[in-house]
CSV table of N, CA and C in Angstrom, one decimal:
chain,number,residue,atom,x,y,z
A,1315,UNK,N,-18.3,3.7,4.6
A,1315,UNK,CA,-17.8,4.8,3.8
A,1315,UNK,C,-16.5,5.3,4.4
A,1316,UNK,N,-16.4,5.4,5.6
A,1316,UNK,CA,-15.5,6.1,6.8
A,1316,UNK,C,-13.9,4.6,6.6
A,1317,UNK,N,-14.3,3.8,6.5
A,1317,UNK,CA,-12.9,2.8,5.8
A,1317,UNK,C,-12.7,2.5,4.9
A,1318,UNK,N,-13.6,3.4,3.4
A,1318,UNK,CA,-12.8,3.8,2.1
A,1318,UNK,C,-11.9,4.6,2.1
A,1319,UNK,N,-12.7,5.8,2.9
A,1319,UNK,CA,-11.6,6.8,3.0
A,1319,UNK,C,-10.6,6.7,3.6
A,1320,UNK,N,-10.3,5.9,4.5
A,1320,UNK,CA,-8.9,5.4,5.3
A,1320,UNK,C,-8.3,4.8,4.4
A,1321,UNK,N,-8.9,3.8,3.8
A,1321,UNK,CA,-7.9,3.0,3.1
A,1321,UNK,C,-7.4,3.5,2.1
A,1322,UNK,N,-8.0,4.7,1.4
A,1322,UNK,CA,-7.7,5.6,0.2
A,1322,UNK,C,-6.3,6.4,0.7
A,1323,UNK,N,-6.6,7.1,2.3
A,1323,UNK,CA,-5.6,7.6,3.0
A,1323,UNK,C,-4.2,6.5,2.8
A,1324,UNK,N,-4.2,5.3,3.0
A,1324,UNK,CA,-3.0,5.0,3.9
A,1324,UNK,C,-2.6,4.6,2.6
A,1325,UNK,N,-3.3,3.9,1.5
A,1325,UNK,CA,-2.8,3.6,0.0
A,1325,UNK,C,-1.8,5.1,-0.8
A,1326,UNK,N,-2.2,6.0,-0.5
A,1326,UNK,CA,-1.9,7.5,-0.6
A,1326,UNK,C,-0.5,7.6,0.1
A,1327,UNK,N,-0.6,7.4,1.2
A,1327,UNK,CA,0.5,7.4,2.7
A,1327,UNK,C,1.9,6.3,1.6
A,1328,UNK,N,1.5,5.7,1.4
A,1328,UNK,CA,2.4,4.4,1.3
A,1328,UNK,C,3.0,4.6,-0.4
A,1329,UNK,N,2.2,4.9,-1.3
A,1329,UNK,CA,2.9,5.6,-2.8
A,1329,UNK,C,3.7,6.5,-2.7
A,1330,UNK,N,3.2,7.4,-1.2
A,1330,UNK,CA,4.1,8.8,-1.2
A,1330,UNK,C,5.5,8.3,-0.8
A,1331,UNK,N,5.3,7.1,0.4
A,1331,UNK,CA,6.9,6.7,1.0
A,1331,UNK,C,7.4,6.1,0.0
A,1332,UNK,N,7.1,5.2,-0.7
A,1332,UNK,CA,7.8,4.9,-1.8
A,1332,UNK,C,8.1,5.6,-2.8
A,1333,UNK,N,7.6,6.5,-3.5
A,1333,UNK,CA,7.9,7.5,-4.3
A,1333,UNK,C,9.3,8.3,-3.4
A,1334,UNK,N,9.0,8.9,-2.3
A,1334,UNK,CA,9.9,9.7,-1.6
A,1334,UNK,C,11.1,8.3,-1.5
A,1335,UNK,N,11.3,7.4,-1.6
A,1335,UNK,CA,12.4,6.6,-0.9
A,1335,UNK,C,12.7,6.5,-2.3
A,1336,UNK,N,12.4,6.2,-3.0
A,1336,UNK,CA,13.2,6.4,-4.6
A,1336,UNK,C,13.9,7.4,-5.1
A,1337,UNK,N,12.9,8.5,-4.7
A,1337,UNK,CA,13.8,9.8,-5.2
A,1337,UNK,C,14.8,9.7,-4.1
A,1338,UNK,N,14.8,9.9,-2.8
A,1338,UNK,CA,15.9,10.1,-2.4
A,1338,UNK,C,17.2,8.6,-2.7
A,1339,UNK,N,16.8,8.0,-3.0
A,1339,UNK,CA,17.9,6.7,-3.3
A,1339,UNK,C,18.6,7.1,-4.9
A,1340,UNK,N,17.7,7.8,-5.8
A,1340,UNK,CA,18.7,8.3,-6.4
A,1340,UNK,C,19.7,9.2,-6.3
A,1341,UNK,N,19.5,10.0,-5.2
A,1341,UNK,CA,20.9,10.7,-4.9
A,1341,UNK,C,21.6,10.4,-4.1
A,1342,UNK,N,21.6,9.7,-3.7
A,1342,UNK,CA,22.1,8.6,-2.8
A,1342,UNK,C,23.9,7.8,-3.9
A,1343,UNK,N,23.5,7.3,-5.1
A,1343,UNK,CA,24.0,6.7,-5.9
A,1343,UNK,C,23.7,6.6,-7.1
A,1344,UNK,N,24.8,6.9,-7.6
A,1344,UNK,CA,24.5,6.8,-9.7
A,1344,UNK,C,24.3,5.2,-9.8
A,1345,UNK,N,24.5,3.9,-9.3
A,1345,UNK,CA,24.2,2.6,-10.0
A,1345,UNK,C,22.6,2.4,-9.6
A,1346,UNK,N,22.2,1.8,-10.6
A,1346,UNK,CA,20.6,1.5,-10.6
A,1346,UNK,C,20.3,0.4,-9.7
A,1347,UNK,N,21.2,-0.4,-9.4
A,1347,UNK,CA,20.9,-1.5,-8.3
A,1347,UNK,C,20.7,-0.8,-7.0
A,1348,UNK,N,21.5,-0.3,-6.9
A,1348,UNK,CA,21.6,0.8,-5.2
A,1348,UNK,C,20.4,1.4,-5.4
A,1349,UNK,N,20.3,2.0,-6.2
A,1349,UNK,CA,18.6,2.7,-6.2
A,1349,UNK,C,17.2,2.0,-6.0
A,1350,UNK,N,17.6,1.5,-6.8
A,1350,UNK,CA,16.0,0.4,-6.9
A,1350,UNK,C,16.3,-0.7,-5.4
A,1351,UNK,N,17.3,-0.6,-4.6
A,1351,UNK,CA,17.1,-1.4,-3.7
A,1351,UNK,C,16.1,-0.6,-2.3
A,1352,UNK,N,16.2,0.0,-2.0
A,1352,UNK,CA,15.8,1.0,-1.1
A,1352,UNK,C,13.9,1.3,-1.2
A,1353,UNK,N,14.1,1.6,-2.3
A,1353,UNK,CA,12.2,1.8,-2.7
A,1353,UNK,C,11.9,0.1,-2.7
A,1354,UNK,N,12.2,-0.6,-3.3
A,1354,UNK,CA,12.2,-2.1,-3.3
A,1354,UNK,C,11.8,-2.7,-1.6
A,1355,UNK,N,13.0,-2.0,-1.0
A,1355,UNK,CA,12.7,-2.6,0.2
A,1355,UNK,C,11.1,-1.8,1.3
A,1356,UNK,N,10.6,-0.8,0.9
A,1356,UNK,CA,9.6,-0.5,1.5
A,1356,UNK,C,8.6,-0.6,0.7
A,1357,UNK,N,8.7,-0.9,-0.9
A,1357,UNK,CA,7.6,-1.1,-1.3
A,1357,UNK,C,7.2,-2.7,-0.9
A,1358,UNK,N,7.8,-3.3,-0.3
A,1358,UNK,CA,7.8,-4.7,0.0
A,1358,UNK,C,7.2,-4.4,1.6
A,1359,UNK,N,7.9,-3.5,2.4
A,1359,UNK,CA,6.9,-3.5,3.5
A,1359,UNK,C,5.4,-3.0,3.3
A,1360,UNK,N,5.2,-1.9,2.5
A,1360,UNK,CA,4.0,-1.3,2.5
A,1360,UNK,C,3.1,-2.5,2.0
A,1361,UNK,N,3.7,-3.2,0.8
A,1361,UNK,CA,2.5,-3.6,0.5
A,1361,UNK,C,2.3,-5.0,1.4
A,1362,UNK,N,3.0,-5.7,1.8
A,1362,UNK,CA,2.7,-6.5,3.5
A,1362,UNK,C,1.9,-5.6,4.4
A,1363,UNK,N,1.9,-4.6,4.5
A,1363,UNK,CA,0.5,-4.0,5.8
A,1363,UNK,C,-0.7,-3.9,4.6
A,1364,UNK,N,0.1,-3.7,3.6
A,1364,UNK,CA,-1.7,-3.7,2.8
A,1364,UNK,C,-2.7,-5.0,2.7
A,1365,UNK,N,-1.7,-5.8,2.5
A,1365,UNK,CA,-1.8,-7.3,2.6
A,1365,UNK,C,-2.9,-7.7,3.7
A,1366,UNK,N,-1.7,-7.4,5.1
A,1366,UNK,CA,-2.4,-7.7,6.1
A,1366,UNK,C,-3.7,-7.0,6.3
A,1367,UNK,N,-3.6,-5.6,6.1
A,1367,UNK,CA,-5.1,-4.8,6.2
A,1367,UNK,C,-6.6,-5.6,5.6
A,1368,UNK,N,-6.1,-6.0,4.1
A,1368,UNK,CA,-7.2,-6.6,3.5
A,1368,UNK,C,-7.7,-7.8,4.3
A,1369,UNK,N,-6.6,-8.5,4.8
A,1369,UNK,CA,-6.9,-9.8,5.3
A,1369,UNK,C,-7.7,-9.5,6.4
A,1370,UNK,N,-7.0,-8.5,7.1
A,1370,UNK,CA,-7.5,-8.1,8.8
A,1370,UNK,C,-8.8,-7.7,8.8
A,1371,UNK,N,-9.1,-6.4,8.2
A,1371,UNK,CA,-10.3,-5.8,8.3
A,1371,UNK,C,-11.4,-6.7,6.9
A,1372,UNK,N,-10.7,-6.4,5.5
A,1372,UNK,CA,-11.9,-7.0,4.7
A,1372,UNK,C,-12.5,-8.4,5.5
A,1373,UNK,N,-11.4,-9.7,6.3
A,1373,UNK,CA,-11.7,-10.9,6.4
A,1373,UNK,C,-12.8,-10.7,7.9
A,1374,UNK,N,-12.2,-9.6,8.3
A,1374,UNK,CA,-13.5,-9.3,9.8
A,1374,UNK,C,-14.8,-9.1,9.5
A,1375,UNK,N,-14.9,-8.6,8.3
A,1375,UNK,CA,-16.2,-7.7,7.8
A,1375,UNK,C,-17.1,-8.7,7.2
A,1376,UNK,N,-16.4,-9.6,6.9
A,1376,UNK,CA,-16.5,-11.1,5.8
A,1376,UNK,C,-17.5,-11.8,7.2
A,1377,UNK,N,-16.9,-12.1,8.0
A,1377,UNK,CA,-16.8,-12.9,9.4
A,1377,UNK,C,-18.2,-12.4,10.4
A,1378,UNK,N,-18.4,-11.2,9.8
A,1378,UNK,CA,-19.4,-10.2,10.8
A,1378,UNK,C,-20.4,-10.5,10.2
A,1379,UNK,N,-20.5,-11.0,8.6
A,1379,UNK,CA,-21.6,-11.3,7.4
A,1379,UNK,C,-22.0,-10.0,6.5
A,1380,UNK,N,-20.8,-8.6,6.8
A,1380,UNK,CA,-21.3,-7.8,6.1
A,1380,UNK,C,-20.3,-7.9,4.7
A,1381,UNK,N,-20.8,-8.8,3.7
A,1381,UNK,CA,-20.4,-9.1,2.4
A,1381,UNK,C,-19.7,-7.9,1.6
A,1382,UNK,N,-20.5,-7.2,1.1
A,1382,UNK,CA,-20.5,-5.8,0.2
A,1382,UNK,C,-19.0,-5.2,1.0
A,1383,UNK,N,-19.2,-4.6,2.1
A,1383,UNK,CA,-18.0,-3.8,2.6
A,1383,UNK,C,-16.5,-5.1,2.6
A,1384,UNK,N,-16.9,-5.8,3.1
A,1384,UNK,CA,-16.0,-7.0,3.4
A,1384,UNK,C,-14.8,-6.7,1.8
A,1385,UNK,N,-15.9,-7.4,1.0
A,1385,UNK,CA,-15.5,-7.1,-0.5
A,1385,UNK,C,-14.3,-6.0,-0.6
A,1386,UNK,N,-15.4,-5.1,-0.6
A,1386,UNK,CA,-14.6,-3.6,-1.2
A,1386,UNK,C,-13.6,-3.5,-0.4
A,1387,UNK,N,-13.2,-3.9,0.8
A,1387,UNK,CA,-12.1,-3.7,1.7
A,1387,UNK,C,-10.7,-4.9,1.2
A,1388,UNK,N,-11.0,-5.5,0.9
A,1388,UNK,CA,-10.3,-6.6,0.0
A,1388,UNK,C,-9.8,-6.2,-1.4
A,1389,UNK,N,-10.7,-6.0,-2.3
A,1389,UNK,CA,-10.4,-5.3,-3.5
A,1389,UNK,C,-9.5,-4.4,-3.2
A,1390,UNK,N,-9.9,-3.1,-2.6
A,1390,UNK,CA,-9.2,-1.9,-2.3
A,1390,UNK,C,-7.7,-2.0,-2.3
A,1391,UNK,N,-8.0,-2.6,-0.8
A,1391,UNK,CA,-6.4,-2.9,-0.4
A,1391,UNK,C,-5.7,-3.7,-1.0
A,1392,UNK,N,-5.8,-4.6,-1.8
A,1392,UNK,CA,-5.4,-5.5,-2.3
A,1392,UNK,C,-4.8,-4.8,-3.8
A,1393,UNK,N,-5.2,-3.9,-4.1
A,1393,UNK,CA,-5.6,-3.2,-5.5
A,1393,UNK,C,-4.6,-2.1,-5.0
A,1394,UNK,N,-4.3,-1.9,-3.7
A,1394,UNK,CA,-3.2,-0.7,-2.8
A,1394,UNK,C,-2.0,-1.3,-3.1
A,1395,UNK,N,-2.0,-2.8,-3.0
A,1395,UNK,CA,-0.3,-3.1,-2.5
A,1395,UNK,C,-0.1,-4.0,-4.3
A,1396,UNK,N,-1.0,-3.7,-5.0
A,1396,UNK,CA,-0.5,-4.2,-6.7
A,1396,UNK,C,-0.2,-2.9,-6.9
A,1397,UNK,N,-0.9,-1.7,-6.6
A,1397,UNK,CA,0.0,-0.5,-7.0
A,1397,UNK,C,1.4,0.3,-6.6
A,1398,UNK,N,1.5,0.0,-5.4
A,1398,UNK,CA,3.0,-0.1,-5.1
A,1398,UNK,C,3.7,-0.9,-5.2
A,1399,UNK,N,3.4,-2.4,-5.2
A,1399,UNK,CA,4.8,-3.3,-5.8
A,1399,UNK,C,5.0,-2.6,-7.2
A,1400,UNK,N,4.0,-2.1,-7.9
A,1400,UNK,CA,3.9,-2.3,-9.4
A,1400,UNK,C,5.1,-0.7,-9.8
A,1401,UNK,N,5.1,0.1,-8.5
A,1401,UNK,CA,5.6,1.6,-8.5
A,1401,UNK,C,7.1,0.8,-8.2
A,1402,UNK,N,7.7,0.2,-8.0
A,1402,UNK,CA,9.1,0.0,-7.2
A,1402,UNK,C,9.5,-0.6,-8.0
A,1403,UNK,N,8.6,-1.7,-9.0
A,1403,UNK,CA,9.1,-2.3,-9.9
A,1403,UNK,C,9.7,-1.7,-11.3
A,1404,UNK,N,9.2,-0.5,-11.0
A,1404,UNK,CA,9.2,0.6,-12.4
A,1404,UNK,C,8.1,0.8,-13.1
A,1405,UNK,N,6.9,-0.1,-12.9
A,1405,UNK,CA,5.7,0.0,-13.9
A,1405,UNK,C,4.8,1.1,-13.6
C-alpha cells in the first residue's frame, strides 16, 4: 500500500512540473512551437523515470514472486507516464 501511495506522489510531482513548465513557456513566447517545446521536453523526462520506475520496482516485485503488487506497480506507473506524455501532447 505504502508504494501506491508513492507512486500516486511522484505521478502528482511530475503533472505538476509539466503543467508548471507549460505555463511558464507560455510567457516565455507568443509562437506555439517555443511553447510546446519546453513542457515536451520534460514531459519526455518524467515519463522516462516513470518508465524506468515500473520496470525497476514493478519488475523487482515480479522477480521476488509477489505477482498482485508487481502488477499494480506496472500498471500504475505505466498509466503515470501515458498521462503526462498525453498532458504535453495537448490531450
Amino acid at each position: 500500500m505504502a508504494l501506491l501511495v508513492i507512486d500516486l506522489m511522484v505521478i502528482a510531482w511530475m503533472v505538476f512540473a509539466v503543467g508548471m513548465e507549460g505555463w511558464a513557456d507560455s510567457y516565455e513566447s507568443d509562437s506555439a512551437s517555443a511553447s510546446a517545446s519546453g513542457a515536451s521536453s520534460v514531459a519526455s523526462q518524467a515519463s522516462l523515470i516513470l518508465m524506468g520506475g515500473a520496470v525497476f520496482t514493478g519488475g523487482g516485485l515480479l522477480a521476488l514472486g509477489w505477482r498482485i503488487p508487481g502488477v499494480v506497480q506496472v500498471v500504475v506507473l505505466m498509466g503515470g507516464a501515458v498521462l503526462v506524455s498525453s498532458l504535453a501532447a495537448g490531450g
